[in-house]
PDB file of C-alpha atoms in Angstrom:
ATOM      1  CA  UNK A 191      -4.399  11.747 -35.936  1.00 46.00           C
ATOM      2  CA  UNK A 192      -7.764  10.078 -36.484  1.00 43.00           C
ATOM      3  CA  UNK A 193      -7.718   7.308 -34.187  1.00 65.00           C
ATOM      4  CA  UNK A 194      -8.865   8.055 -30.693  1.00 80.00           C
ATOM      5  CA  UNK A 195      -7.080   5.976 -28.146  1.00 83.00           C
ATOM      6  CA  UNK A 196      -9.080   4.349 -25.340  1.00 86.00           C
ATOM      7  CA  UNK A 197      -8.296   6.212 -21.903  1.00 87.00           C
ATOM      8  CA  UNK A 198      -6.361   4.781 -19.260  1.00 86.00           C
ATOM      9  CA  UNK A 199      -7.413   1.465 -17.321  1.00 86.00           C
ATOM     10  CA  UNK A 200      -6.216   2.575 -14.017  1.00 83.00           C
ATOM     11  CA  UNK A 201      -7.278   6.400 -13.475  1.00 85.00           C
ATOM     12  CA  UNK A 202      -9.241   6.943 -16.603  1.00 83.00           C
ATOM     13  CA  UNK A 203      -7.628   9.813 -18.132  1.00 85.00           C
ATOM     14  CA  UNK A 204      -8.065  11.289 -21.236  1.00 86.00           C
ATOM     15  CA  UNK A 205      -4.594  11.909 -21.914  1.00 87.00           C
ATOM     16  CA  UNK A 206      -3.203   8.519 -23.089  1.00 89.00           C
ATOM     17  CA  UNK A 207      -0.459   8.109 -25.627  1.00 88.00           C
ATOM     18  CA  UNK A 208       1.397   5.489 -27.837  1.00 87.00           C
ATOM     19  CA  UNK A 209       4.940   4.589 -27.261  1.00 83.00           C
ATOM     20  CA  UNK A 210       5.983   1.602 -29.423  1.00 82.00           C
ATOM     21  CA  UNK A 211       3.896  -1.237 -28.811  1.00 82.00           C
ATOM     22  CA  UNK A 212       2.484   0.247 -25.664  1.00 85.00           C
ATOM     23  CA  UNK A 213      -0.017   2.733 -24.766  1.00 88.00           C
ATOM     24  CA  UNK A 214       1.079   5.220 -21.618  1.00 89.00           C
ATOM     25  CA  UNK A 215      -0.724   7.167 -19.015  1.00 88.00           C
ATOM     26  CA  UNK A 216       1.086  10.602 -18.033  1.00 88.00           C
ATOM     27  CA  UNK A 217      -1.017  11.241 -14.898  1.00 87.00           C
ATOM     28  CA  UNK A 218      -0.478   7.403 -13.710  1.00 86.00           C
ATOM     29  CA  UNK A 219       2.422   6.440 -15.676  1.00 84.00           C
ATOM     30  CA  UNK A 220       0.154   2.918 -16.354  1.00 84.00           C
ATOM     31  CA  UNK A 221       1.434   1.162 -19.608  1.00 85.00           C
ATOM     32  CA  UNK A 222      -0.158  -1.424 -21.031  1.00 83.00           C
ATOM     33  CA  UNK A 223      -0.918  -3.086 -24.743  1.00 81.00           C
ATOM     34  CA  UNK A 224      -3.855  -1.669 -26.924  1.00 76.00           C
ATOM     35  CA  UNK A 225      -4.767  -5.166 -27.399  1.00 71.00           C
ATOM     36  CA  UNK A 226      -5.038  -6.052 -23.245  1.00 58.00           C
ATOM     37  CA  UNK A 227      -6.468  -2.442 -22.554  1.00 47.00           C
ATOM     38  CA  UNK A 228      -9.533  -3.912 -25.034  1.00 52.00           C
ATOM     39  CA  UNK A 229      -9.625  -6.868 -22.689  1.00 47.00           C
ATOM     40  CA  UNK A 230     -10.315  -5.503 -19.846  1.00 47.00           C
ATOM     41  CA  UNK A 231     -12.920  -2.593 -20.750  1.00 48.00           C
ATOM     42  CA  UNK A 232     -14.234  -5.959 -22.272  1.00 46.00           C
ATOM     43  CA  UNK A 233     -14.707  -6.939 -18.600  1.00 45.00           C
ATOM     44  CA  UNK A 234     -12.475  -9.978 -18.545  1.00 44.00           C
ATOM     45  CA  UNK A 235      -9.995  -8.439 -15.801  1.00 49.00           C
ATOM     46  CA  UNK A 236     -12.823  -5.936 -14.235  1.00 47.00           C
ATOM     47  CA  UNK A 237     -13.872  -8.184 -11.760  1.00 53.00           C
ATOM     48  CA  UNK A 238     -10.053  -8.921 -10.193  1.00 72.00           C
ATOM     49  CA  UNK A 239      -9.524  -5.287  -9.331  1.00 87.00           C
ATOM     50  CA  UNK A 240     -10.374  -5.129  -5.322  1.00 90.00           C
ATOM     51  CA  UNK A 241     -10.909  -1.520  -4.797  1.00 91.00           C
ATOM     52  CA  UNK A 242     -10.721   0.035  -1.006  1.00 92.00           C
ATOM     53  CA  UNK A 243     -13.629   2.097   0.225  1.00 92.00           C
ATOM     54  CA  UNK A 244     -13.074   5.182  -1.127  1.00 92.00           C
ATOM     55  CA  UNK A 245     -12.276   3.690  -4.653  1.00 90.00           C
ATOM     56  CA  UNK A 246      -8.867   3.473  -4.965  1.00 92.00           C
ATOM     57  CA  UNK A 247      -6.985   0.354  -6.752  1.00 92.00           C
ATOM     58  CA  UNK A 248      -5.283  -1.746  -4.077  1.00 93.00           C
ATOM     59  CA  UNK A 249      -2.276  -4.082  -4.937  1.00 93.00           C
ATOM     60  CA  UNK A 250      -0.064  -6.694  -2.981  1.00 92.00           C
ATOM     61  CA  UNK A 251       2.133  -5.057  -0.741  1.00 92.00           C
ATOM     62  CA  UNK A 252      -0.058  -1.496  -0.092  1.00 94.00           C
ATOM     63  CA  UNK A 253      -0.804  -0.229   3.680  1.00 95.00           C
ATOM     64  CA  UNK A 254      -3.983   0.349   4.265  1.00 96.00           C
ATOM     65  CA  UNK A 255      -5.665   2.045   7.422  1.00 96.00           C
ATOM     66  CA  UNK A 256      -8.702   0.818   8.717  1.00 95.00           C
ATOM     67  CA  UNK A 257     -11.875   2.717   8.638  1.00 96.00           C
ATOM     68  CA  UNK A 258     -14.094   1.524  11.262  1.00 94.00           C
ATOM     69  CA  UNK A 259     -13.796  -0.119  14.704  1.00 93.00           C
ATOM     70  CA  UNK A 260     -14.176  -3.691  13.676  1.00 93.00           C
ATOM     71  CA  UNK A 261     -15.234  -6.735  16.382  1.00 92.00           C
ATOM     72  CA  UNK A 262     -12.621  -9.515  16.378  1.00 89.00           C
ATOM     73  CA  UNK A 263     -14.223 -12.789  17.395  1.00 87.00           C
ATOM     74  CA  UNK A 264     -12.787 -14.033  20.393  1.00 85.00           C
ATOM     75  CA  UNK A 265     -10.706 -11.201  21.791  1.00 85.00           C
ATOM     76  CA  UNK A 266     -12.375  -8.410  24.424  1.00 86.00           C
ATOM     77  CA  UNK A 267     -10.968  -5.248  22.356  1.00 87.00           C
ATOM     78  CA  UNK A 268     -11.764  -5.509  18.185  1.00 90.00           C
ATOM     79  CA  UNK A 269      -9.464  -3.225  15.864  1.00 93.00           C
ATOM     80  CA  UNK A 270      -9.811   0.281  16.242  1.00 93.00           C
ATOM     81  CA  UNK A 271     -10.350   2.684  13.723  1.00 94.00           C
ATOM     82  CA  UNK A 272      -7.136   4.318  12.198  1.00 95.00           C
ATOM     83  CA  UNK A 273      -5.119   0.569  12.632  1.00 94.00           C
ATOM     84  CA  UNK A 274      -2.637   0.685   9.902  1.00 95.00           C
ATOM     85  CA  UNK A 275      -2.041  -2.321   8.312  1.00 95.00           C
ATOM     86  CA  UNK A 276       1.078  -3.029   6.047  1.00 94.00           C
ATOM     87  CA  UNK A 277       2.139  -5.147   3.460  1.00 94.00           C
ATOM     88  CA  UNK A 278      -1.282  -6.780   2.212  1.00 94.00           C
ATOM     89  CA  UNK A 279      -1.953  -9.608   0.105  1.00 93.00           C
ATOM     90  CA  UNK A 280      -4.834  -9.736  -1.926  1.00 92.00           C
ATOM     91  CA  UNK A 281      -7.143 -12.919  -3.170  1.00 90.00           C
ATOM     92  CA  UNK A 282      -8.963 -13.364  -5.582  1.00 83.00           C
ATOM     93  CA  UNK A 283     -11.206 -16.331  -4.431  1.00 83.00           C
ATOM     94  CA  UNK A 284     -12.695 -14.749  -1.500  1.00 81.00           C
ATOM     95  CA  UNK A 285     -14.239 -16.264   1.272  1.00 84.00           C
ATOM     96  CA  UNK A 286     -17.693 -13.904   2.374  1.00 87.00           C
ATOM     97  CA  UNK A 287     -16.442 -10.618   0.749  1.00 87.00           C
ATOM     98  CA  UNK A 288     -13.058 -10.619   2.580  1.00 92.00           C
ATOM     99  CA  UNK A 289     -10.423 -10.363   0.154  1.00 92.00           C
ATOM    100  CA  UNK A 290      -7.192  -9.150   1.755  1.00 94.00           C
ATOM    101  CA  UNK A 291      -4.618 -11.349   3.896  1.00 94.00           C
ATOM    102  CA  UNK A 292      -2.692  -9.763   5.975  1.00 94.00           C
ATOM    103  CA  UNK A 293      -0.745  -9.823   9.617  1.00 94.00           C
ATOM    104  CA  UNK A 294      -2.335  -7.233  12.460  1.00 92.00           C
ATOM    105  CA  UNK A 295       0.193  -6.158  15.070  1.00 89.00           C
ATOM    106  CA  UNK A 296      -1.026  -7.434  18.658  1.00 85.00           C
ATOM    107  CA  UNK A 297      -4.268  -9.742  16.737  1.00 88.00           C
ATOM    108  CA  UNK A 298      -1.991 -11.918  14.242  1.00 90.00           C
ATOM    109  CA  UNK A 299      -3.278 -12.798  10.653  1.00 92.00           C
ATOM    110  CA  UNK A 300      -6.458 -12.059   9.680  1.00 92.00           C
ATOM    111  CA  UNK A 301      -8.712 -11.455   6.223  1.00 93.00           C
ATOM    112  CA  UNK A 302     -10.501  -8.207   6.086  1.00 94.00           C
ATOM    113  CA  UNK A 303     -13.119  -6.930   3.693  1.00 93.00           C
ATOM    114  CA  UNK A 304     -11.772  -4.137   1.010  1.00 93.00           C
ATOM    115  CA  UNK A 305     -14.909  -2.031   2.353  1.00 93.00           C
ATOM    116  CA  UNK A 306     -13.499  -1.604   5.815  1.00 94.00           C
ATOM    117  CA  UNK A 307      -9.950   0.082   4.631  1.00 95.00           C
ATOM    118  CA  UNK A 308      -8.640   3.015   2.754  1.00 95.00           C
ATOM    119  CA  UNK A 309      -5.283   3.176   0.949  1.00 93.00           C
ATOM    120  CA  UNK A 310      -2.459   5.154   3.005  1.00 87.00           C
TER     121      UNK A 310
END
């Protein structure tokens, strides 16, 4: 074999093979076409991919924990560190950096910024 294929979009490893039509990931188990997988090191889908603060991929539906205390305007106590959130929605037009939706237990919905939460 000749051809080297392009490592994974997801986790970057090496170790990517062909399977039909699709190219596969064995550490991630990621599929996706050769022809999208030159799309997006192409940067066309680089900038949707809302990372948390220690660099992992986050997607609709993950529960996060918070990093850091954060102040909530109007209310005495803000969101302690260690909060877990679940069920997140993320958006891609964000408003000042804060690209997650989601629903805090005892504050209600909210936005938070990726760089405030880690994936659980």
């Amino acid at each position: 074999m000749t051809e080297s294929l392009p490592p994974c979009p997801q986790c970057s490893s090496a170790y990517t093979y062909e399977m039909g039509a699709l190219l596969v990931c064995p550490e991630c188990a990621h599929e996706w076409s050769p022809a999208a997988g030159d799309a997006v090191s192409g940067g066309g889908d680089a900038e949707s991919v809302i990372k948390d603060a220690v660099g992992n991929v986050l997607t609709d539906g993950d529960t996060v924990t918070v990093v850091k205390a954060l102040k909530v305007k109007g209310s005495p106590s803000g969101i302690k560190a260690g909060t877990k959130v679940r069920n997140i929605r993320l958006v891609a037009d964000a408003v000042d950096g804060h690209d997650i939706d989601c629903k805090i237990d005892g504050f209600g919905a909210m936005q938070l910024k990726s760089s405030v939460v880690k994936k659980a």
